[in-house]
PDB file of C-alpha atoms in Angstrom:
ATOM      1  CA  UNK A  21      53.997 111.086 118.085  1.00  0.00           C
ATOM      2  CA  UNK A  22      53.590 114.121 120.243  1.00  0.00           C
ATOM      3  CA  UNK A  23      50.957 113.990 122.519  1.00  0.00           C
ATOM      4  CA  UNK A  24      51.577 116.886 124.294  1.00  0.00           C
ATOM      5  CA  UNK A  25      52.130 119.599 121.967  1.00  0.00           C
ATOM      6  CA  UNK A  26      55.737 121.384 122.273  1.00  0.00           C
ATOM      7  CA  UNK A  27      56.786 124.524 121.672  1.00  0.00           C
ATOM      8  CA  UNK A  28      60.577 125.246 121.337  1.00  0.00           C
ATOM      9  CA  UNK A  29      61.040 121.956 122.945  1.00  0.00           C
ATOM     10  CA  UNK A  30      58.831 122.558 125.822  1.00  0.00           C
ATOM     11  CA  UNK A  31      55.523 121.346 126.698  1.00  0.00           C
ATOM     12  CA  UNK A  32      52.577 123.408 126.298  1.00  0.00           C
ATOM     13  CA  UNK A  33      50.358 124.443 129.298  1.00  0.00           C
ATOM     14  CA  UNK A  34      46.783 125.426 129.498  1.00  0.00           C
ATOM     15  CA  UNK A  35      46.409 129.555 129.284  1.00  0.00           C
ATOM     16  CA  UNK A  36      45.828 131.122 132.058  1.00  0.00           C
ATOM     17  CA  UNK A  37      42.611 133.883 131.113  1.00  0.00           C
ATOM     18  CA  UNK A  38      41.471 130.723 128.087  1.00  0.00           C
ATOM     19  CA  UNK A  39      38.604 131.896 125.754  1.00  0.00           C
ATOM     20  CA  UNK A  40      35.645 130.112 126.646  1.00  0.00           C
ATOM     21  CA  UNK A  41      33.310 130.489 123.088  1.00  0.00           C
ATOM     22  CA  UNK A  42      35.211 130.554 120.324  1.00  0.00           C
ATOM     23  CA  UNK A  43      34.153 131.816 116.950  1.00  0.00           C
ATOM     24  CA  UNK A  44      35.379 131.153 113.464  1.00  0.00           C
ATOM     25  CA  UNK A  45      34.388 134.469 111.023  1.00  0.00           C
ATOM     26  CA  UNK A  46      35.567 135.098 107.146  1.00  0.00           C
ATOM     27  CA  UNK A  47      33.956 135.809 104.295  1.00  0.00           C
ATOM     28  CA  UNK A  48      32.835 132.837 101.640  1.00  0.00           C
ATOM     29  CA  UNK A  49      36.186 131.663  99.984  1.00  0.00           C
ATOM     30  CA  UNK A  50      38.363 132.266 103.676  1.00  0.00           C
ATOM     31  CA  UNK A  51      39.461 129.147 104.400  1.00  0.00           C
ATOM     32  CA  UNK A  52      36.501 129.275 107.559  1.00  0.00           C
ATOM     33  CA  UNK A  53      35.788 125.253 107.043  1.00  0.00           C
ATOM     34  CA  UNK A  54      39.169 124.344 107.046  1.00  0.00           C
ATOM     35  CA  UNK A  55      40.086 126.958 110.289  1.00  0.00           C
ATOM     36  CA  UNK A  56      36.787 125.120 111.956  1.00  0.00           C
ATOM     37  CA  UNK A  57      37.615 121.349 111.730  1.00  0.00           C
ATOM     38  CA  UNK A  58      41.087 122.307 113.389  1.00  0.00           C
ATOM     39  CA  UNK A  59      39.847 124.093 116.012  1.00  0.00           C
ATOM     40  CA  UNK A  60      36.803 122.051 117.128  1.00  0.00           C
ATOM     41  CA  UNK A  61      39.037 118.754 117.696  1.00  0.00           C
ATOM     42  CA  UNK A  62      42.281 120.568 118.907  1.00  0.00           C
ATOM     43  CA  UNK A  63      40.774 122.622 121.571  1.00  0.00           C
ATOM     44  CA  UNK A  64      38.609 121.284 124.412  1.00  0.00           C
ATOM     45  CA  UNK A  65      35.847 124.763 123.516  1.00  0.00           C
ATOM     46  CA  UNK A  66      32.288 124.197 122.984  1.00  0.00           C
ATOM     47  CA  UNK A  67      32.355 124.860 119.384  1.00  0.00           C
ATOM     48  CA  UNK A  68      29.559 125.099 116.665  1.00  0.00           C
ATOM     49  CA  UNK A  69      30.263 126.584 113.194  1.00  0.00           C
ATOM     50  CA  UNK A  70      27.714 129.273 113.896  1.00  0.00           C
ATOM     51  CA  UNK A  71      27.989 129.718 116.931  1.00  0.00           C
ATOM     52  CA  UNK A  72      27.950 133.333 118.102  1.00  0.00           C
ATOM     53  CA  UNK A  73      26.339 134.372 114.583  1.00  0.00           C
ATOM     54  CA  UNK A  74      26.570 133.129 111.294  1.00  0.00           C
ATOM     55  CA  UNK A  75      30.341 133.067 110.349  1.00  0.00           C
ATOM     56  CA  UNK A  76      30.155 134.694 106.967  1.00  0.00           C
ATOM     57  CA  UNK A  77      28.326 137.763 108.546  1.00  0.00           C
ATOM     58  CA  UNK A  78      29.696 141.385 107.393  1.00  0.00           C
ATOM     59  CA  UNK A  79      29.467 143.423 111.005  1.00  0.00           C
ATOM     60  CA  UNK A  80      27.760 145.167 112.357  1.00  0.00           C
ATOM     61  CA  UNK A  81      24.803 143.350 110.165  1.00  0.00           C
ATOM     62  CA  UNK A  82      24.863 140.147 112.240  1.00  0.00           C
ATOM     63  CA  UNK A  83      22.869 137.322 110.975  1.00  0.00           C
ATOM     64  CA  UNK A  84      21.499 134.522 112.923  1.00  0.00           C
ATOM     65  CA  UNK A  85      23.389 131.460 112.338  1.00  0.00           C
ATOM     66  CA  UNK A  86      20.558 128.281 112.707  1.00  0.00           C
ATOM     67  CA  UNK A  87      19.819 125.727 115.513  1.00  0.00           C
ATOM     68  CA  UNK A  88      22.690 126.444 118.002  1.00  0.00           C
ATOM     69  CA  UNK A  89      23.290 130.053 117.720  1.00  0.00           C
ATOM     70  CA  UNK A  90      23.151 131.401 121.218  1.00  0.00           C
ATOM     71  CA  UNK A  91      20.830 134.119 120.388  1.00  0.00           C
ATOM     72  CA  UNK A  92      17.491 134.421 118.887  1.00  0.00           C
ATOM     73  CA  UNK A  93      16.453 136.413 115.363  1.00  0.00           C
ATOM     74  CA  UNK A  94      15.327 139.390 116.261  1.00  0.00           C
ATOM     75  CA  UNK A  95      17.101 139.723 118.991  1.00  0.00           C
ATOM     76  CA  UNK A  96      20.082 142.179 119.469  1.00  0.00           C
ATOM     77  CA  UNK A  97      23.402 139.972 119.191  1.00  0.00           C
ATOM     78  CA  UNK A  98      24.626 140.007 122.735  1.00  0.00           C
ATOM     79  CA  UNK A  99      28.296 140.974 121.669  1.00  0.00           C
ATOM     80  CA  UNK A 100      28.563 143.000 124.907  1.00  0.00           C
ATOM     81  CA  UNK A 101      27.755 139.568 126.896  1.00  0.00           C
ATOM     82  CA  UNK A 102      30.245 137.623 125.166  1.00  0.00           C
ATOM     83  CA  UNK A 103      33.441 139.455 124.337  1.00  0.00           C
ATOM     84  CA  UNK A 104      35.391 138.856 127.507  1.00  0.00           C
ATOM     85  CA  UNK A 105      34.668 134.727 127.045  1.00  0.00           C
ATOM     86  CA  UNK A 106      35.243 134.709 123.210  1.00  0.00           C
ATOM     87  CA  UNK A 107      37.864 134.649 121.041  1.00  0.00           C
ATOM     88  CA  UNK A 108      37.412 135.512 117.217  1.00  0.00           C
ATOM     89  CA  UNK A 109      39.678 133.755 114.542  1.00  0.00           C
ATOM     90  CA  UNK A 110      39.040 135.890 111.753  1.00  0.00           C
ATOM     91  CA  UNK A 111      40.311 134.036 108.064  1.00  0.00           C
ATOM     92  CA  UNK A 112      42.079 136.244 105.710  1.00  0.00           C
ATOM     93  CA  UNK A 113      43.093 134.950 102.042  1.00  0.00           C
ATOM     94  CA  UNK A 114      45.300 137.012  99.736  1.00  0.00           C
ATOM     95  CA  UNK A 115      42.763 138.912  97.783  1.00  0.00           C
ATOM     96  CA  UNK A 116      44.054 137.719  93.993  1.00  0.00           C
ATOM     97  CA  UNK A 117      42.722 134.083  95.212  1.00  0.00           C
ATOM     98  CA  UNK A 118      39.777 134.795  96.935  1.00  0.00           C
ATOM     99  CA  UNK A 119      38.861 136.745  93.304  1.00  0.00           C
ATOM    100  CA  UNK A 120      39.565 133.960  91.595  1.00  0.00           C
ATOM    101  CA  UNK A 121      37.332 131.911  93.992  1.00  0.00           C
ATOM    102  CA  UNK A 122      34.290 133.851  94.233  1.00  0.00           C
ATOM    103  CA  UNK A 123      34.274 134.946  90.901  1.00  0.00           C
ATOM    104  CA  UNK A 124      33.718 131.075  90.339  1.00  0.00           C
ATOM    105  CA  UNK A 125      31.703 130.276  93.318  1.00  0.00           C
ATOM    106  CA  UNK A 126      29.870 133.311  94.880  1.00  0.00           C
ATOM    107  CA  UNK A 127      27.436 131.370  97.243  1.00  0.00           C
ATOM    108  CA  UNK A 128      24.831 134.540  98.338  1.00  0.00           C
ATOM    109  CA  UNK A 129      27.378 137.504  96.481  1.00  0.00           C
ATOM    110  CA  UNK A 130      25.272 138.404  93.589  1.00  0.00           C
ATOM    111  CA  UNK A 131      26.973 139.884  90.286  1.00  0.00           C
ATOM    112  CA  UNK A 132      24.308 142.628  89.146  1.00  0.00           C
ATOM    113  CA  UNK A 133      26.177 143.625  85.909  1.00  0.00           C
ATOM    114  CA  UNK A 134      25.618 140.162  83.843  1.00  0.00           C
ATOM    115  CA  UNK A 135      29.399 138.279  82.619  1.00  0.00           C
ATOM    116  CA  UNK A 136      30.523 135.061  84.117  1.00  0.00           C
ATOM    117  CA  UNK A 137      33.944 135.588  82.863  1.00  0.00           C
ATOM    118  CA  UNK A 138      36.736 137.117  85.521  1.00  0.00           C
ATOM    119  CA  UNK A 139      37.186 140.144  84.022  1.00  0.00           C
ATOM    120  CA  UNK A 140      33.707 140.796  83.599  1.00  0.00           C
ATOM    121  CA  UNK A 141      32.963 139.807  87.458  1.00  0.00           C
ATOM    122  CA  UNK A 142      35.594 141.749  88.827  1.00  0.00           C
ATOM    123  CA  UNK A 143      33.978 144.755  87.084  1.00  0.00           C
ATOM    124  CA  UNK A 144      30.489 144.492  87.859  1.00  0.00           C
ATOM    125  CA  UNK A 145      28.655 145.599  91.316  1.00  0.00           C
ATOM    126  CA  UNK A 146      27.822 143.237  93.549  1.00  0.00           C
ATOM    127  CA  UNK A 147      24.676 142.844  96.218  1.00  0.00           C
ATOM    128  CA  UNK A 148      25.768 140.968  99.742  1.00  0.00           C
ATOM    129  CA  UNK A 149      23.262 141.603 102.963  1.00  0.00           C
ATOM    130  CA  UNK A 150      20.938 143.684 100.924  1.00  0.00           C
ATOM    131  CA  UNK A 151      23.429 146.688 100.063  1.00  0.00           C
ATOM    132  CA  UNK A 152      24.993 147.202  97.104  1.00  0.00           C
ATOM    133  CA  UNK A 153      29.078 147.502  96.217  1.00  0.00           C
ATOM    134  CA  UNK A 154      31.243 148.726  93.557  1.00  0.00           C
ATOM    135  CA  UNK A 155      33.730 145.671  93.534  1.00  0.00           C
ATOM    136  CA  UNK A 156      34.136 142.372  95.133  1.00  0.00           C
ATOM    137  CA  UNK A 157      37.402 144.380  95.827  1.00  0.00           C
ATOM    138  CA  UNK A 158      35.788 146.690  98.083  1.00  0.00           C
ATOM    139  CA  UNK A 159      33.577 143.961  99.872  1.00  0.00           C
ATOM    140  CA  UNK A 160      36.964 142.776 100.434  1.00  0.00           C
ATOM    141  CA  UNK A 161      38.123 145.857 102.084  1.00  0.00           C
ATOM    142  CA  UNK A 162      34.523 146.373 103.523  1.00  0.00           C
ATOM    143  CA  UNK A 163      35.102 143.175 105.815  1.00  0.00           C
ATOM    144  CA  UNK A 164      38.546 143.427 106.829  1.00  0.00           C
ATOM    145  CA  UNK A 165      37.747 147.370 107.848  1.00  0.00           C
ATOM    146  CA  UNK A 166      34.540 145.825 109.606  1.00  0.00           C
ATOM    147  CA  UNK A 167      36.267 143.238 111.150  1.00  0.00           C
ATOM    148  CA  UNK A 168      38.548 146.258 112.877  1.00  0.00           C
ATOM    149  CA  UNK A 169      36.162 147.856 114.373  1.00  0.00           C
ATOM    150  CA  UNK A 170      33.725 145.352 115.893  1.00  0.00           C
ATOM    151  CA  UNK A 171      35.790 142.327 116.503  1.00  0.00           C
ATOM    152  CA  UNK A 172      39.412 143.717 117.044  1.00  0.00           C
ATOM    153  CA  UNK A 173      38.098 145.973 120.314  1.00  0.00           C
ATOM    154  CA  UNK A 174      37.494 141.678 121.642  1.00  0.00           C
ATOM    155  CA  UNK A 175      40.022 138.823 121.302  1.00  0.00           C
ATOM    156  CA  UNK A 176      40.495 138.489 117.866  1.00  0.00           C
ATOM    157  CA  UNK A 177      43.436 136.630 115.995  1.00  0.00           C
ATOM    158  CA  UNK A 178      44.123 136.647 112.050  1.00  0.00           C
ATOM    159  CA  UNK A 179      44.580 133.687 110.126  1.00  0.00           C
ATOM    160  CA  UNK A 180      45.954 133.637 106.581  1.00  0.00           C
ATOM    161  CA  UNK A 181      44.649 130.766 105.009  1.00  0.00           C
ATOM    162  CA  UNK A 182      48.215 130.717 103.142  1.00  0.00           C
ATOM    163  CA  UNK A 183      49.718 129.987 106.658  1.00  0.00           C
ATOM    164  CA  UNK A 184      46.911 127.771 107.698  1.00  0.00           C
ATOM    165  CA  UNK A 185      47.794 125.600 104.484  1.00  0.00           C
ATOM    166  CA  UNK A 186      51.579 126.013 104.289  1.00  0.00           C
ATOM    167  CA  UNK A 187      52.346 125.907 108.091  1.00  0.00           C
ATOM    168  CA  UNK A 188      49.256 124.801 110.216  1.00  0.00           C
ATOM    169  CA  UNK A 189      51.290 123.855 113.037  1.00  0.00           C
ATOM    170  CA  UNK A 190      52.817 127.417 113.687  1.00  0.00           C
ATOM    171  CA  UNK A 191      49.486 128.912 113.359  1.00  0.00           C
ATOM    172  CA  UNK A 192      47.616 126.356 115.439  1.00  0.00           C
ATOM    173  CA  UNK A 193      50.802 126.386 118.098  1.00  0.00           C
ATOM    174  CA  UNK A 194      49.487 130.361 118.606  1.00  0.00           C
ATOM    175  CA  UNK A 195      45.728 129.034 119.513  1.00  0.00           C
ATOM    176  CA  UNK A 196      47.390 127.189 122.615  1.00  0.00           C
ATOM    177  CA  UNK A 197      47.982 131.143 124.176  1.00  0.00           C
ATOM    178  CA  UNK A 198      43.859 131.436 124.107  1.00  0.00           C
ATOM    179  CA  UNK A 199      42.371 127.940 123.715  1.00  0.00           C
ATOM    180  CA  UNK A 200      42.502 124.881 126.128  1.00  0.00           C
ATOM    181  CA  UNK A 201      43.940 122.050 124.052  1.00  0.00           C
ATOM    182  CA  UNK A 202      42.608 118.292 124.091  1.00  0.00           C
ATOM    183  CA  UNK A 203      45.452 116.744 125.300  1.00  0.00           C
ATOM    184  CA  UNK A 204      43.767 113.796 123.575  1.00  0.00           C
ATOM    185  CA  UNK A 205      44.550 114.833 120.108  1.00  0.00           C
ATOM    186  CA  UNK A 206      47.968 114.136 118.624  1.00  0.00           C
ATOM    187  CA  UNK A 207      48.444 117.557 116.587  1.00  0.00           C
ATOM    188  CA  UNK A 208      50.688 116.110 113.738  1.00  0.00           C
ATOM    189  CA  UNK A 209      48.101 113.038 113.194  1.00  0.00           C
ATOM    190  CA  UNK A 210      45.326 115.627 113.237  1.00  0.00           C
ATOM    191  CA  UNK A 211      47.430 117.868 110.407  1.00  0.00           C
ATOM    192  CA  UNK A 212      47.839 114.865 108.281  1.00  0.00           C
ATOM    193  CA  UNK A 213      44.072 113.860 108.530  1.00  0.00           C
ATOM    194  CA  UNK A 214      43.128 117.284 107.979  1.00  0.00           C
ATOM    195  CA  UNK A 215      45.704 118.480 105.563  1.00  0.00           C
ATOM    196  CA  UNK A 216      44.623 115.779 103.164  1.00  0.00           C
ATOM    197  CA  UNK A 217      41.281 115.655 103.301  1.00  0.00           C
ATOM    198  CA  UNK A 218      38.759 118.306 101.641  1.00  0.00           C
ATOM    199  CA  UNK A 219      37.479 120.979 103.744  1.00  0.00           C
ATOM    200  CA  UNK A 220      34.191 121.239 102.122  1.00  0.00           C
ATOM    201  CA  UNK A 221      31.785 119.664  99.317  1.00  0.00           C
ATOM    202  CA  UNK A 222      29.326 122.286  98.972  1.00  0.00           C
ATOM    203  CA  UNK A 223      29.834 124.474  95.996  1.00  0.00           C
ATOM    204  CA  UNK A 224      32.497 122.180  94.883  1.00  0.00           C
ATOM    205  CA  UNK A 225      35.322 119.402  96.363  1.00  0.00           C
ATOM    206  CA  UNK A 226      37.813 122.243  97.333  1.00  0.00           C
ATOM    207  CA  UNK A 227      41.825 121.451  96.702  1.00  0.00           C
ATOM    208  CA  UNK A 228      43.840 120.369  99.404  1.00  0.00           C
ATOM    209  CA  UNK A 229      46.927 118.630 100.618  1.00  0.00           C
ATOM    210  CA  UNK A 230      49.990 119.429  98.297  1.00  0.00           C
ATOM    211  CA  UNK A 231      47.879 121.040  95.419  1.00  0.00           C
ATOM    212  CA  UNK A 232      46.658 123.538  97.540  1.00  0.00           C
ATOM    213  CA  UNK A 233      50.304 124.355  99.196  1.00  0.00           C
ATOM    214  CA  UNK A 234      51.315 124.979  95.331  1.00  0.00           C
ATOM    215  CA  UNK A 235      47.972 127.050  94.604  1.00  0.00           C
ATOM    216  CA  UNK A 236      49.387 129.941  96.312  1.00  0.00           C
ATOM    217  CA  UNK A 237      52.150 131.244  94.697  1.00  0.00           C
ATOM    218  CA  UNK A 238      52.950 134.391  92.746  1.00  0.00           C
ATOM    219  CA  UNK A 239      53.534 132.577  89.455  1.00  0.00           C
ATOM    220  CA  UNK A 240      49.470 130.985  89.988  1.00  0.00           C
ATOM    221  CA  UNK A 241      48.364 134.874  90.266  1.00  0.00           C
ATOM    222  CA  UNK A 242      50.474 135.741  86.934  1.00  0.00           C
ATOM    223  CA  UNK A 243      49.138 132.616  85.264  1.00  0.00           C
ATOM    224  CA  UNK A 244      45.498 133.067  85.740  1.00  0.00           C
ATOM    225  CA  UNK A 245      45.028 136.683  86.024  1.00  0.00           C
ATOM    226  CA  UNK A 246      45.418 139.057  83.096  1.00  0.00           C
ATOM    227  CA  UNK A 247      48.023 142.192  83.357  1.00  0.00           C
ATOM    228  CA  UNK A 248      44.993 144.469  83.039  1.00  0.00           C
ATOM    229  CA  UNK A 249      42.788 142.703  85.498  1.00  0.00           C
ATOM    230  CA  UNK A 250      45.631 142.636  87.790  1.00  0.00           C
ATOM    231  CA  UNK A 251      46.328 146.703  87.384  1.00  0.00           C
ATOM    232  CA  UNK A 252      42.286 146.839  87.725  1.00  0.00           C
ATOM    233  CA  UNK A 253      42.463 144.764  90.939  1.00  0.00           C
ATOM    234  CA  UNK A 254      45.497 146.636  92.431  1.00  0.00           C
ATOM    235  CA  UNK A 255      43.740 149.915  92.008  1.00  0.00           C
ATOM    236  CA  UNK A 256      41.076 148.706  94.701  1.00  0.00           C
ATOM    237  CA  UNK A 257      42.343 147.459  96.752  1.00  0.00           C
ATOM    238  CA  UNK A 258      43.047 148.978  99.878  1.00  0.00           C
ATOM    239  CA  UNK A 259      47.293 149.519 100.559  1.00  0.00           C
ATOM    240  CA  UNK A 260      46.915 149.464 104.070  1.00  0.00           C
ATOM    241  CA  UNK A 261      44.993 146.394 104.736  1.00  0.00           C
ATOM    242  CA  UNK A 262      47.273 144.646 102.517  1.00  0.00           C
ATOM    243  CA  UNK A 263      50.396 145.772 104.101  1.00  0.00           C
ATOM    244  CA  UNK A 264      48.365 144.649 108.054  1.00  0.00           C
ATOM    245  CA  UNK A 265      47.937 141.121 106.629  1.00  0.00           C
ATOM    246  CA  UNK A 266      51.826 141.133 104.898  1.00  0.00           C
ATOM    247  CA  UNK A 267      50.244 140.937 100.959  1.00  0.00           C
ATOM    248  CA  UNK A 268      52.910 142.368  98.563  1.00  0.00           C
ATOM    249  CA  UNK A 269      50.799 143.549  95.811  1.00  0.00           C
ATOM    250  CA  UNK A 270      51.703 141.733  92.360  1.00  0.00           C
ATOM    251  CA  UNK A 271      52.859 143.800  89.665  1.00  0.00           C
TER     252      UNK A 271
END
């Protein structure tokens, strides 16, 4: 067991400038559960899910995030106050599965053109913090842009949810640059408690462990997503933001 977590064989040490708030963002479907119940026992950080603002919020429209929020509805979100102390761990998931998700479970997305196949959902306009979009392609794009502008100017790190699955200990490793880590926590214990458990009930038990390692492959994309969805989807989807996050587009 390694108590201490290593890094090419050497011990880890405490950052020197550490974030003191730490916020996980993303929109529904992300991975932001998973990123959150990782982070909160890791790191020795006041955390709360919500903590800065809701996590699913689109910037710049902010939205309170309940008891523990550190500011007030109404109030303007004190992003000025907190951006030296805070680091942002925005979740990314390769657009073809976060379709596939949302088009199944949308949580507050609202389809406004009828259909509760895929094809149909992908092709209707959507309504998400009162404004209206063309795609759930674009709200993807739409958040990741966001994301850019407001966060990225603070300490902000991207998390695939691929890697998060595939290789947490590589992507939680990075954290020890910003975070103070709980020396208390035996990382490889904490991956296989984690790993194998589901990250959330809500909406429906979400896959996990091995399954969800398998889930994301380009042969799951081809299986479950038509070639003229897929040609609709590509179309949408904005080049650059896949080529930032390392996305190949499927043919």
């Amino acid at each position: 067991m390694t108590r201490f977590p290593m890094r090419g064989g050497e011990p880890l040490t405490a950052p020197r400038d550490p974030a003191r708030e730490v916020q996980v963002v993303g929109p529904y479907n992300s991975g932001t559960n998973l990123m959150f119940k990782y982070q909160r026992r890791l790191f020795d950080t006041d955390s709360r899910i919500h903590k800065i603002f809701a996590k699913h919020s689109l910037p710049p429209d902010y939205r309170w995030g309940g008891k523990g929020c550190i500011w007030s509805p109404g109030a303007p979100v004190p992003l000025a106050k907190i951006r030296k102390v805070t680091l942002f761990l925005c979740m990314v998931r390769r657009p073809y599965f976060w379709l596939l998700s949302t088009c199944r479970r949308s949580y507050k997305i609202s389809f406004l053109d009828g259909g509760k196949q895929f094809s149909d959902r992908i092709r209707s306009r959507i309504r998400f913090q009162d404004l209206t979009y063309e795609s759930l392609m674009e709200l993807w794009n739409v958040y990741y842009r966001a994301y850019e502008q407001h966060l990225e100017p603070h300490r902000t790190i991207y998390v695939r949810l691929e890697d998060l699955v595939g290789v947490p200990q590589a992507v939680l490793l990075d954290l020890h640059d910003h975070l103070v880590p709980n020396l208390e926590i035996s990382m490889e214990e904490l991956i296989e408690e984690i790993s194998n458990t589901p990250a959330k009930k809500h909406g429906g038990e979400c896959i996990h462990g091995e399954q969800a390692k398998r889930e994301y492959s380009a042969e799951k994309v081809r299986e479950r997503i038509s070639p003229e969805d897929l040609a609709f989807i590509n179309d949408r989807l904005d080049p650059r933001l896949m080529e930032k996050f390392r996305y190949p587009f499927e043919p």
